[in-house]
Amino acid sequence: MDEIFEIKDKDLMGRIGLLHTRSMKIETPLFFPVIHPIRNLREISVEDIKKIGFNTLITNAYLVKKFYGEKIFETGLKKILGFEGVLMTDSGAYQIMQYGDIDVSNREIVEYQEKMDQDIAVILDIPTRSDVSYEEAERSVEETFKRAYEVLDIINKSEKLWVLPIQGGGYKDLVYKSAVKSLELPGYKIYGIGSPVTFLENYEYDKILENIFIVKKILPPDKPVHLFGAGHPMIIPFIVASGVDMFDSASYILYARENRYVTEYGTERLEDLEYFPCSCPVCSRYTPKELMEMSREERTRLLAIHNLYMIYKELKRVKTALKEGRLWELLIERSHSHPRLRSVIKIFIREKDFIEKYSPFSKGRRGLFITEYESLYRPNIQRSKNRNFEVLSYKIIKKICEEIIFIPADLRYKPFSSSPVLKNVFSQIDIRKISCTYYYTPVLGILSISIEEAYPYSQTEIAREVIEDPRVIEVLKKELVEVLDNLRRIREDLNIVMYFVKELDWSLKLYENLSKDLEKINIKTIVL
Amino acid sequence: MDEIFEIKDKDLMGRIGLLHTRSMKIETPLFFPVIHPIRNLREISVEDIKKIGFNTLITNAYLVKKFYGEKIFETGLKKILGFEGVLMTDSGAYQIMQYGDIDVSNREIVEYQEKMDQDIAVILDIPTRSDVSYEEAERSVEETFKRAYEVLDIINKSEKLWVLPIQGGGYKDLVYKSAVKSLELPGYKIYGIGSPVTFLENYEYDKILENIFIVKKILPPDKPVHLFGAGHPMIIPFIVASGVDMFDSASYILYARENRYVTEYGTERLEDLEYFPCSCPVCSRYTPKELMEMSREERTRLLAIHNLYMIYKELKRVKTALKEGRLWELLIERSHSHPRLRSVIKIFIREKDFIEKYSPFSKGRRGLFITEYESLYRPNIQRSKNRNFEVLSYKIIKKICEEIIFIPADLRYKPFSSSPVLKNVFSQIDIRKISCTYYYTPVLGILSISIEEAYPYSQTEIAREVIEDPRVIEVLKKELVEVLDNLRRIREDLNIVMYFVKELDWSLKLYENLSKDLEKINIKTIVL
């Protein structure tokens, strides 16, 4: 049983998948709410969690062993929990982080977990804490691998999905080494990325994303990836878009205990709120004031339920965007909810070539919404630019075109050719040359006029502010120089004519900036 | 009873108010769901609407008259509806738009409404349709005013809140004239802005906002303003931030009838959805597929309930942001959900001086989040810049400072002075001159180093991408030249020293751009 993960849909590096577990097939991306195995120590019931929509839980095998011992094998943990969905167990790594060490060995806890009735399990890894020296971090990576090897005999014949934790924390080269090493252990079905708590606490989202990208570049793309300890709705779009398929967190209840209310844009203190900016059943029924007046116990429960609803909603939001091919739009929108999330967009831009390989250039999805500068670098725009240039080069190499004409596209009109300011230009172009006529335009670069009504051009909406952004014109200028230089190199004697239109500000600006360069490489320019 | 509206809180032009109606006081901003007065013709019950959280309804007095006639005065419409909240009636304007004219006069329907038990009422105005000529639009404005005058005897002694509709549609000068004229009719307690349906249908949000600003600039700021026919959650943040206190719409049910599902970022077709990106009771309980399989009746009802939950949630979201002084942040974030909403931000920037007068510079609120270029123009940033310059000028005029030292602020550190790259600079500055030492910095402009730990500077978070934006540096350059020029003009012999720090890219770029200008006006520059 190696085919435990089917990928159903993709956008950016994110995917919707189907994870085959021993008890059921379940759609990813998935969130696993952390719960305490003992009923009396839970502020929120399994029933509450199921009612929200989650069919996933994670609990701690170390605590299960401590409280239930061997008895658990008779009854089964799922029965005790009253839960039939996908159950995951962590080993005790969190306790190691808290108390330094625990009174159970890796082999013991792995054997114990193997006998349990859960679906997904984790070895007793040594999480890299964020405050440690390089040497200590290195030791945590090495010890984790030693332990992963040590139980390979159990893992290899297990029907469960065992998670191999990749550690390294704040040391990128260790994260890299850890990921490379993980390839030697094929018995593990899921890769887990450790995410030091302080990264989230200090809003260092970029560090979390950097680690994810390091790991994703090494791991086989068809393997599911789990992110440990991530559960704030703010980062869900970003981790899913970078290829995380599963994640777990107790923050929903930890926040609730401190009267903290989670939203897709941040964390609020209950006492600061006059309204609940949410429509979940808790927020539709109560006001912040009413919650404040409740018993601590009931308030914690209700806040935890809200926090989980928010996570569940955000997952559905991300999956909707992914299905529509609008994950990029969602990232841009959400990145404006916190300055630190803006840096995360930079990582996506830096990794654009890598993301491009993952991203499908699919048809029939929604048109692109371009609301700002960064969208120049979104993978599908990049890809269509590359493709357009390839086709153009082919036409010239194959001598299909003896002359190439470039005209500005007027993005305010759809199709661009319906723009009144282009009438004059079109009247000057010999209809027989139309197949060798190209648009040049901010954001989209160059494209054959024959494809302007094809996807994604026909449905793309670009904010006027982006077209006018000087950085966008600068990029277009550079791209044009590169394209024209290349065309010249392919065929020195090629006729190239470039039209500029005064009524289009950006086209005129371009002319002022380019005319000398164009003259040098013998390109005819016409300003109308 | 003239004090019918108390303003409790403000941010940008938006406010949270208390509207005194004859039956109760109610907090604004308010949404009025449109319902049909006849139970059998409603797909959603009054109970459903109340349960969502709305304590407001609007229905059509013309239809009430047609169906119930004089009988309504015995029972009362509220009793028939089973509703005790704030009830508003429209007159029949919508029917005029649909059918050209109706079989009741303005005076008749106003008299009828006056005898009813609702709280807010509207005269029989002539809405300006969006497809009409200037002459026809002008006629609709004039006829509306004629009718407003005609019933002034009733309005003036009414206990109800009568709405005076301001028309003009797509003709800005008519909207302006209409607003000016409305000042002559003080009996009306609420001003209503007409919003042609096509503006919303064609995503022409900027036209709606332009009309609101035209009207708000003329009306007394303490009067409540109603926007007719607006109810998409996408535009709620923008209309509230421009000072709309009330709005109504039937779109929630019209959309539902067409299987359309409303979100804060757009409108989805139910059949395109695989998940509901929402946590309202409907979306928590059902999947899109389940809704598709229901009877048309039940599906319409549930979609209408979801659509209303979304509107209610968005109102609470906007009010939360307003209370926190983060309405601007919300507008920026939401403007990235649709290219057309980006143009709306441009209107807010264009109107920044006007907004500034409305916006309180309050303390104790949340720090500012600056995630992009446009935030340079947000009113409180503008205001603090102006204030800082005033204080600096005062110090020079009063000869409190014989020398002014400018040093770059390192926005990556808080306080800025804790930055290691500034150590060198501070070591060169005589401690006695510290009260005449100023930071200069992207986004925030110039500020005395003594106030860097005060609000809003200490809590402000600026995305690194904004600091590096060439447009931001360009603005800082212009502002500095202006400030320095002015200082020179105030005192020709003033010593001005300006430090630049190589480790801060933007500071060095500024030096390269400015050094010649500075030399000209005799300013000493030191690069460290």
mmCIF file of N, CA and C in Angstrom, chain A residues 16 27 51-52 264-265 267-268 273-281 283-284 309 313 316-317 319-320 323-324 329 332-340 342-343 346 366 369-372 374 461-463 465 468-471, chain B residues 16 27 51-52 264-265 267-268 273-281 283-284 309 313 316-317 319-320 323-324 329 332-340 342-343 346 366 369-372 374 461-465 468-471:
data_model
loop_
_atom_site.group_PDB
_atom_site.id
_atom_site.type_symbol
_atom_site.label_atom_id
_atom_site.label_comp_id
_atom_site.label_asym_id
_atom_site.label_seq_id
_atom_site.Cartn_x
_atom_site.Cartn_y
_atom_site.Cartn_z
ATOM 1 N N ILE A 16 -5.270 19.921 -3.379
ATOM 2 C CA ILE A 16 -6.339 19.204 -2.703
ATOM 3 C C ILE A 16 -6.063 17.742 -2.995
ATOM 4 N N GLU A 27 -10.193 13.963 2.553
ATOM 5 C CA GLU A 27 -9.676 15.023 1.686
ATOM 6 C C GLU A 27 -8.726 15.947 2.433
ATOM 7 N N LYS A 51 -19.060 18.475 15.563
ATOM 8 C CA LYS A 51 -20.185 19.286 15.084
ATOM 9 C C LYS A 51 -19.702 20.453 14.203
ATOM 10 N N ILE A 52 -18.505 20.953 14.489
ATOM 11 C CA ILE A 52 -17.955 22.052 13.684
ATOM 12 C C ILE A 52 -17.689 21.575 12.253
ATOM 13 N N GLU A 264 -9.279 35.695 10.965
ATOM 14 C CA GLU A 264 -8.392 35.448 9.831
ATOM 15 C C GLU A 264 -7.352 36.539 9.672
ATOM 16 N N TYR A 265 -7.464 37.615 10.445
ATOM 17 C CA TYR A 265 -6.499 38.705 10.324
ATOM 18 C C TYR A 265 -5.688 38.931 11.599
ATOM 19 N N THR A 267 -5.339 38.117 16.238
ATOM 20 C CA THR A 267 -5.893 37.589 17.479
ATOM 21 C C THR A 267 -6.352 38.766 18.326
ATOM 22 N N GLU A 268 -7.578 38.695 18.777
ATOM 23 C CA GLU A 268 -8.128 39.794 19.561
ATOM 24 C C GLU A 268 -8.292 39.345 21.001
ATOM 25 N N LEU A 273 -13.195 43.527 22.515
ATOM 26 C CA LEU A 273 -14.176 43.432 21.434
ATOM 27 C C LEU A 273 -15.550 43.919 21.873
ATOM 28 N N GLU A 274 -16.204 44.671 21.000
ATOM 29 C CA GLU A 274 -17.602 45.002 21.251
ATOM 30 C C GLU A 274 -18.522 44.176 20.385
ATOM 31 N N TYR A 275 -17.960 43.664 19.287
ATOM 32 C CA TYR A 275 -18.737 42.835 18.364
ATOM 33 C C TYR A 275 -17.891 41.620 18.017
ATOM 34 N N PHE A 276 -18.533 40.567 17.612
ATOM 35 C CA PHE A 276 -17.812 39.414 17.083
ATOM 36 C C PHE A 276 -17.810 39.500 15.559
ATOM 37 N N PRO A 277 -16.655 39.729 14.930
ATOM 38 C CA PRO A 277 -16.633 39.865 13.468
ATOM 39 C C PRO A 277 -16.680 38.507 12.777
ATOM 40 N N CYS A 278 -17.702 37.755 13.019
ATOM 41 C CA CYS A 278 -17.788 36.365 12.567
ATOM 42 C C CYS A 278 -19.255 35.946 12.589
ATOM 43 N N SER A 279 -19.578 34.950 11.785
ATOM 44 C CA SER A 279 -20.975 34.505 11.743
ATOM 45 C C SER A 279 -21.141 33.063 12.211
ATOM 46 N N CYS A 280 -20.145 32.532 12.913
ATOM 47 C CA CYS A 280 -20.262 31.148 13.375
ATOM 48 C C CYS A 280 -21.363 31.055 14.432
ATOM 49 N N PRO A 281 -21.841 29.863 14.683
ATOM 50 C CA PRO A 281 -22.952 29.730 15.636
ATOM 51 C C PRO A 281 -22.685 30.390 16.995
ATOM 52 N N CYS A 283 -20.713 33.083 17.547
ATOM 53 C CA CYS A 283 -20.713 34.541 17.374
ATOM 54 C C CYS A 283 -22.072 35.067 16.931
ATOM 55 N N SER A 284 -22.901 34.190 16.380
ATOM 56 C CA SER A 284 -24.247 34.621 15.994
ATOM 57 C C SER A 284 -25.165 34.648 17.210
ATOM 58 N N TYR A 309 -14.089 27.031 14.556
ATOM 59 C CA TYR A 309 -14.922 27.402 13.402
ATOM 60 C C TYR A 309 -14.123 28.290 12.442
ATOM 61 N N LYS A 313 -13.460 27.395 8.667
ATOM 62 C CA LYS A 313 -13.910 28.322 7.624
ATOM 63 C C LYS A 313 -12.747 28.691 6.715
ATOM 64 N N LYS A 316 -11.890 26.066 4.296
ATOM 65 C CA LYS A 316 -12.847 26.000 3.197
ATOM 66 C C LYS A 316 -12.630 27.174 2.231
ATOM 67 N N ARG A 317 -12.250 28.318 2.787
ATOM 68 C CA ARG A 317 -11.974 29.491 1.952
ATOM 69 C C ARG A 317 -10.781 29.212 1.040
ATOM 70 N N LYS A 319 -9.584 26.295 0.149
ATOM 71 C CA LYS A 319 -9.888 25.247 -0.823
ATOM 72 C C LYS A 319 -10.742 25.806 -1.968
ATOM 73 N N THR A 320 -11.652 26.725 -1.645
ATOM 74 C CA THR A 320 -12.459 27.359 -2.688
ATOM 75 C C THR A 320 -11.555 28.139 -3.647
ATOM 76 N N LYS A 323 -9.525 25.750 -5.867
ATOM 77 C CA LYS A 323 -10.349 25.182 -6.943
ATOM 78 C C LYS A 323 -10.561 26.188 -8.074
ATOM 79 N N GLU A 324 -10.646 27.458 -7.697
ATOM 80 C CA GLU A 324 -10.888 28.500 -8.704
ATOM 81 C C GLU A 324 -9.610 28.967 -9.382
ATOM 82 N N GLU A 329 -4.539 35.356 -5.577
ATOM 83 C CA GLU A 329 -5.368 36.505 -5.193
ATOM 84 C C GLU A 329 -5.625 36.501 -3.682
ATOM 85 N N ILE A 332 -2.464 37.577 -1.783
ATOM 86 C CA ILE A 332 -2.249 39.026 -1.873
ATOM 87 C C ILE A 332 -3.213 39.741 -0.916
ATOM 88 N N GLU A 333 -4.477 39.369 -0.963
ATOM 89 C CA GLU A 333 -5.466 40.021 -0.101
ATOM 90 C C GLU A 333 -5.085 39.847 1.368
ATOM 91 N N ARG A 334 -4.836 38.624 1.762
ATOM 92 C CA ARG A 334 -4.536 38.355 3.166
ATOM 93 C C ARG A 334 -3.204 38.964 3.609
ATOM 94 N N SER A 335 -2.265 39.089 2.673
ATOM 95 C CA SER A 335 -0.959 39.650 3.049
ATOM 96 C C SER A 335 -1.113 41.088 3.525
ATOM 97 N N HIS A 336 -2.221 41.727 3.153
ATOM 98 C CA HIS A 336 -2.437 43.099 3.606
ATOM 99 C C HIS A 336 -3.090 43.181 4.974
ATOM 100 N N SER A 337 -3.319 42.038 5.604
ATOM 101 C CA SER A 337 -3.904 42.114 6.937
ATOM 102 C C SER A 337 -2.823 42.240 8.013
ATOM 103 N N HIS A 338 -1.571 42.018 7.660
ATOM 104 C CA HIS A 338 -0.488 42.219 8.623
ATOM 105 C C HIS A 338 0.822 42.496 7.880
ATOM 106 N N PRO A 339 1.576 43.534 8.313
ATOM 107 C CA PRO A 339 2.825 43.872 7.603
ATOM 108 C C PRO A 339 3.779 42.679 7.464
ATOM 109 N N ARG A 340 3.778 41.783 8.464
ATOM 110 C CA ARG A 340 4.715 40.667 8.393
ATOM 111 C C ARG A 340 4.320 39.660 7.320
ATOM 112 N N ARG A 342 3.330 40.519 4.465
ATOM 113 C CA ARG A 342 3.822 41.055 3.197
ATOM 114 C C ARG A 342 5.162 40.419 2.831
ATOM 115 N N SER A 343 5.981 40.142 3.859
ATOM 116 C CA SER A 343 7.291 39.528 3.589
ATOM 117 C C SER A 343 7.131 38.118 3.050
ATOM 118 N N LYS A 346 6.981 37.994 -0.611
ATOM 119 C CA LYS A 346 8.319 38.086 -1.196
ATOM 120 C C LYS A 346 8.933 36.708 -1.392
ATOM 121 N N ARG A 366 -11.370 30.611 -13.177
ATOM 122 C CA ARG A 366 -11.702 32.028 -13.151
ATOM 123 C C ARG A 366 -10.562 32.857 -13.750
ATOM 124 N N PHE A 369 -7.301 38.120 -11.226
ATOM 125 C CA PHE A 369 -7.473 39.468 -10.686
ATOM 126 C C PHE A 369 -6.089 40.008 -10.343
ATOM 127 N N ILE A 370 -5.713 41.093 -10.985
ATOM 128 C CA ILE A 370 -4.398 41.668 -10.700
ATOM 129 C C ILE A 370 -4.623 42.978 -9.972
ATOM 130 N N THR A 371 -4.332 42.996 -8.699
ATOM 131 C CA THR A 371 -4.578 44.227 -7.941
ATOM 132 C C THR A 371 -3.301 44.915 -7.525
ATOM 133 N N GLU A 372 -2.149 44.279 -7.763
ATOM 134 C CA GLU A 372 -0.924 45.000 -7.443
ATOM 135 C C GLU A 372 0.315 44.431 -8.072
ATOM 136 N N GLU A 374 3.074 43.007 -7.301
ATOM 137 C CA GLU A 374 3.653 41.672 -7.123
ATOM 138 C C GLU A 374 3.083 40.630 -8.074
ATOM 139 N N GLU A 461 -8.712 40.729 -15.068
ATOM 140 C CA GLU A 461 -9.022 42.116 -14.712
ATOM 141 C C GLU A 461 -7.812 42.719 -14.025
ATOM 142 N N ILE A 462 -7.319 43.823 -14.557
ATOM 143 C CA ILE A 462 -6.133 44.452 -13.974
ATOM 144 C C ILE A 462 -6.508 45.825 -13.447
ATOM 145 N N ALA A 463 -6.200 46.085 -12.206
ATOM 146 C CA ALA A 463 -6.528 47.387 -11.623
ATOM 147 C C ALA A 463 -5.742 48.480 -12.351
ATOM 148 N N GLU A 465 -4.504 51.046 -11.267
ATOM 149 C CA GLU A 465 -3.357 51.475 -10.471
ATOM 150 C C GLU A 465 -2.115 50.642 -10.785
ATOM 151 N N GLU A 468 -0.561 51.772 -14.048
ATOM 152 C CA GLU A 468 0.129 53.062 -13.909
ATOM 153 C C GLU A 468 1.348 52.996 -12.991
ATOM 154 N N ASP A 469 1.549 51.881 -12.339
ATOM 155 C CA ASP A 469 2.671 51.750 -11.394
ATOM 156 C C ASP A 469 4.004 51.841 -12.155
ATOM 157 N N PRO A 470 4.867 52.803 -11.781
ATOM 158 C CA PRO A 470 6.126 52.961 -12.528
ATOM 159 C C PRO A 470 6.982 51.692 -12.539
ATOM 160 N N ARG A 471 6.872 50.877 -11.498
ATOM 161 C CA ARG A 471 7.663 49.646 -11.456
ATOM 162 C C ARG A 471 7.199 48.661 -12.520
ATOM 163 N N ILE B 16 -19.872 55.165 14.318
ATOM 164 C CA ILE B 16 -20.857 54.349 15.008
ATOM 165 C C ILE B 16 -21.760 55.345 15.722
ATOM 166 N N GLU B 27 -28.223 51.140 17.303
ATOM 167 C CA GLU B 27 -26.863 51.497 16.904
ATOM 168 C C GLU B 27 -26.691 51.426 15.398
ATOM 169 N N LYS B 51 -33.481 36.057 13.745
ATOM 170 C CA LYS B 51 -32.553 35.097 14.350
ATOM 171 C C LYS B 51 -31.097 35.382 13.939
ATOM 172 N N ILE B 52 -30.921 35.903 12.727
ATOM 173 C CA ILE B 52 -29.569 36.230 12.255
ATOM 174 C C ILE B 52 -28.970 37.347 13.099
ATOM 175 N N GLU B 264 -17.649 38.073 1.125
ATOM 176 C CA GLU B 264 -17.089 39.409 1.306
ATOM 177 C C GLU B 264 -16.178 39.796 0.149
ATOM 178 N N TYR B 265 -15.897 38.851 -0.744
ATOM 179 C CA TYR B 265 -15.005 39.161 -1.868
ATOM 180 C C TYR B 265 -15.697 39.022 -3.218
ATOM 181 N N THR B 267 -19.397 37.314 -5.599
ATOM 182 C CA THR B 267 -20.616 36.511 -5.654
ATOM 183 C C THR B 267 -20.300 35.226 -6.405
ATOM 184 N N GLU B 268 -20.642 34.108 -5.816
ATOM 185 C CA GLU B 268 -20.338 32.818 -6.430
ATOM 186 C C GLU B 268 -21.642 32.180 -6.882
ATOM 187 N N LEU B 273 -19.493 25.926 -6.552
ATOM 188 C CA LEU B 273 -18.836 25.781 -5.252
ATOM 189 C C LEU B 273 -18.750 24.321 -4.831
ATOM 190 N N GLU B 274 -17.607 23.935 -4.283
ATOM 191 C CA GLU B 274 -17.511 22.615 -3.658
ATOM 192 C C GLU B 274 -17.537 22.732 -2.150
ATOM 193 N N TYR B 275 -17.187 23.912 -1.657
ATOM 194 C CA TYR B 275 -17.184 24.165 -0.218
ATOM 195 C C TYR B 275 -17.870 25.501 0.012
ATOM 196 N N PHE B 276 -18.385 25.687 1.196
ATOM 197 C CA PHE B 276 -18.893 26.997 1.579
ATOM 198 C C PHE B 276 -17.827 27.722 2.381
ATOM 199 N N PRO B 277 -17.239 28.795 1.835
ATOM 200 C CA PRO B 277 -16.175 29.495 2.556
ATOM 201 C C PRO B 277 -16.733 30.401 3.649
ATOM 202 N N CYS B 278 -17.446 29.840 4.588
ATOM 203 C CA CYS B 278 -18.176 30.626 5.578
ATOM 204 C C CYS B 278 -18.487 29.714 6.758
ATOM 205 N N SER B 279 -18.687 30.305 7.921
ATOM 206 C CA SER B 279 -18.979 29.478 9.090
ATOM 207 C C SER B 279 -20.358 29.751 9.672
ATOM 208 N N CYS B 280 -21.233 30.382 8.883
ATOM 209 C CA CYS B 280 -22.575 30.669 9.399
ATOM 210 C C CYS B 280 -23.334 29.354 9.594
ATOM 211 N N PRO B 281 -24.397 29.396 10.368
ATOM 212 C CA PRO B 281 -25.125 28.156 10.644
ATOM 213 C C PRO B 281 -25.536 27.382 9.383
ATOM 214 N N CYS B 283 -23.906 27.388 6.410
ATOM 215 C CA CYS B 283 -22.695 26.840 5.779
ATOM 216 C C CYS B 283 -22.000 25.818 6.668
ATOM 217 N N SER B 284 -22.271 25.863 7.970
ATOM 218 C CA SER B 284 -21.692 24.860 8.866
ATOM 219 C C SER B 284 -22.464 23.555 8.785
ATOM 220 N N TYR B 309 -26.480 36.495 6.718
ATOM 221 C CA TYR B 309 -25.432 36.286 7.718
ATOM 222 C C TYR B 309 -24.135 36.967 7.271
ATOM 223 N N LYS B 313 -22.280 39.743 9.356
ATOM 224 C CA LYS B 313 -20.895 39.521 9.764
ATOM 225 C C LYS B 313 -20.030 40.684 9.303
ATOM 226 N N LYS B 316 -20.377 43.701 11.385
ATOM 227 C CA LYS B 316 -19.680 43.560 12.670
ATOM 228 C C LYS B 316 -18.169 43.687 12.471
ATOM 229 N N ARG B 317 -17.690 43.182 11.343
ATOM 230 C CA ARG B 317 -16.261 43.294 11.030
ATOM 231 C C ARG B 317 -15.864 44.758 10.866
ATOM 232 N N LYS B 319 -17.462 47.389 12.035
ATOM 233 C CA LYS B 319 -17.588 48.106 13.308
ATOM 234 C C LYS B 319 -16.405 47.796 14.225
ATOM 235 N N THR B 320 -15.934 46.565 14.182
ATOM 236 C CA THR B 320 -14.757 46.202 14.984
ATOM 237 C C THR B 320 -13.548 47.011 14.525
ATOM 238 N N LYS B 323 -13.858 50.688 15.593
ATOM 239 C CA LYS B 323 -13.559 50.872 17.025
ATOM 240 C C LYS B 323 -12.051 50.846 17.278
ATOM 241 N N GLU B 324 -11.343 50.028 16.507
ATOM 242 C CA GLU B 324 -9.897 49.881 16.695
ATOM 243 C C GLU B 324 -9.095 50.962 15.974
ATOM 244 N N GLU B 329 -6.929 50.035 7.305
ATOM 245 C CA GLU B 329 -6.319 48.725 7.069
ATOM 246 C C GLU B 329 -7.324 47.781 6.407
ATOM 247 N N ILE B 332 -7.814 48.717 2.714
ATOM 248 C CA ILE B 332 -6.666 48.282 1.892
ATOM 249 C C ILE B 332 -6.766 46.783 1.645
ATOM 250 N N GLU B 333 -7.006 46.034 2.712
ATOM 251 C CA GLU B 333 -7.076 44.582 2.560
ATOM 252 C C GLU B 333 -8.180 44.201 1.575
ATOM 253 N N ARG B 334 -9.369 44.738 1.795
ATOM 254 C CA ARG B 334 -10.504 44.369 0.961
ATOM 255 C C ARG B 334 -10.351 44.863 -0.475
ATOM 256 N N SER B 335 -9.651 45.980 -0.648
ATOM 257 C CA SER B 335 -9.490 46.511 -2.012
ATOM 258 C C SER B 335 -8.729 45.524 -2.893
ATOM 259 N N HIS B 336 -8.009 44.600 -2.264
ATOM 260 C CA HIS B 336 -7.280 43.609 -3.056
ATOM 261 C C HIS B 336 -8.128 42.393 -3.419
ATOM 262 N N SER B 337 -9.394 42.427 -3.040
ATOM 263 C CA SER B 337 -10.229 41.290 -3.422
ATOM 264 C C SER B 337 -10.856 41.497 -4.797
ATOM 265 N N HIS B 338 -10.796 42.709 -5.332
ATOM 266 C CA HIS B 338 -11.295 42.950 -6.691
ATOM 267 C C HIS B 338 -10.603 44.170 -7.293
ATOM 268 N N PRO B 339 -10.131 44.045 -8.557
ATOM 269 C CA PRO B 339 -9.421 45.181 -9.174
ATOM 270 C C PRO B 339 -10.222 46.481 -9.133
ATOM 271 N N ARG B 340 -11.553 46.382 -9.233
ATOM 272 C CA ARG B 340 -12.345 47.614 -9.240
ATOM 273 C C ARG B 340 -12.374 48.295 -7.877
ATOM 274 N N ARG B 342 -9.825 48.612 -6.088
ATOM 275 C CA ARG B 342 -8.583 49.385 -5.975
ATOM 276 C C ARG B 342 -8.837 50.849 -6.354
ATOM 277 N N SER B 343 -9.733 51.056 -7.324
ATOM 278 C CA SER B 343 -10.019 52.436 -7.735
ATOM 279 C C SER B 343 -10.716 53.209 -6.626
ATOM 280 N N LYS B 346 -8.375 54.985 -4.435
ATOM 281 C CA LYS B 346 -7.916 56.234 -5.051
ATOM 282 C C LYS B 346 -8.817 57.405 -4.659
ATOM 283 N N ARG B 366 -5.311 50.830 18.429
ATOM 284 C CA ARG B 366 -4.272 49.950 17.919
ATOM 285 C C ARG B 366 -3.271 50.726 17.077
ATOM 286 N N PHE B 369 -1.085 49.589 10.876
ATOM 287 C CA PHE B 369 -0.443 48.594 10.019
ATOM 288 C C PHE B 369 -0.275 49.217 8.633
ATOM 289 N N ILE B 370 0.954 49.336 8.194
ATOM 290 C CA ILE B 370 1.193 49.914 6.870
ATOM 291 C C ILE B 370 1.685 48.801 5.969
ATOM 292 N N THR B 371 0.839 48.373 5.059
ATOM 293 C CA THR B 371 1.248 47.271 4.194
ATOM 294 C C THR B 371 1.466 47.721 2.765
ATOM 295 N N GLU B 372 1.153 49.001 2.452
ATOM 296 C CA GLU B 372 1.465 49.420 1.091
ATOM 297 C C GLU B 372 1.465 50.913 0.900
ATOM 298 N N GLU B 374 -0.124 53.219 -0.641
ATOM 299 C CA GLU B 374 -1.239 54.144 -0.456
ATOM 300 C C GLU B 374 -1.381 54.649 0.980
ATOM 301 N N GLU B 461 3.441 49.291 12.621
ATOM 302 C CA GLU B 461 4.233 48.266 11.927
ATOM 303 C C GLU B 461 4.214 48.569 10.443
ATOM 304 N N ILE B 462 5.389 48.715 9.862
ATOM 305 C CA ILE B 462 5.468 49.035 8.438
ATOM 306 C C ILE B 462 6.141 47.880 7.708
ATOM 307 N N ALA B 463 5.497 47.375 6.685
ATOM 308 C CA ALA B 463 6.078 46.268 5.924
ATOM 309 C C ALA B 463 7.377 46.734 5.261
ATOM 310 N N ARG B 464 8.376 45.867 5.287
ATOM 311 C CA ARG B 464 9.667 46.200 4.691
ATOM 312 C C ARG B 464 9.508 46.603 3.219
ATOM 313 N N GLU B 465 8.547 45.977 2.554
ATOM 314 C CA GLU B 465 8.335 46.237 1.130
ATOM 315 C C GLU B 465 7.917 47.698 0.893
ATOM 316 N N GLU B 468 10.921 49.994 1.092
ATOM 317 C CA GLU B 468 11.785 49.875 -0.092
ATOM 318 C C GLU B 468 11.117 50.350 -1.377
ATOM 319 N N ASP B 469 9.837 50.658 -1.307
ATOM 320 C CA ASP B 469 9.105 51.082 -2.508
ATOM 321 C C ASP B 469 9.692 52.409 -3.017
ATOM 322 N N PRO B 470 10.135 52.443 -4.286
ATOM 323 C CA PRO B 470 10.741 53.686 -4.791
ATOM 324 C C PRO B 470 9.797 54.885 -4.718
ATOM 325 N N ARG B 471 8.497 54.639 -4.820
ATOM 326 C CA ARG B 471 7.554 55.757 -4.744
ATOM 327 C C ARG B 471 7.533 56.373 -3.352
#
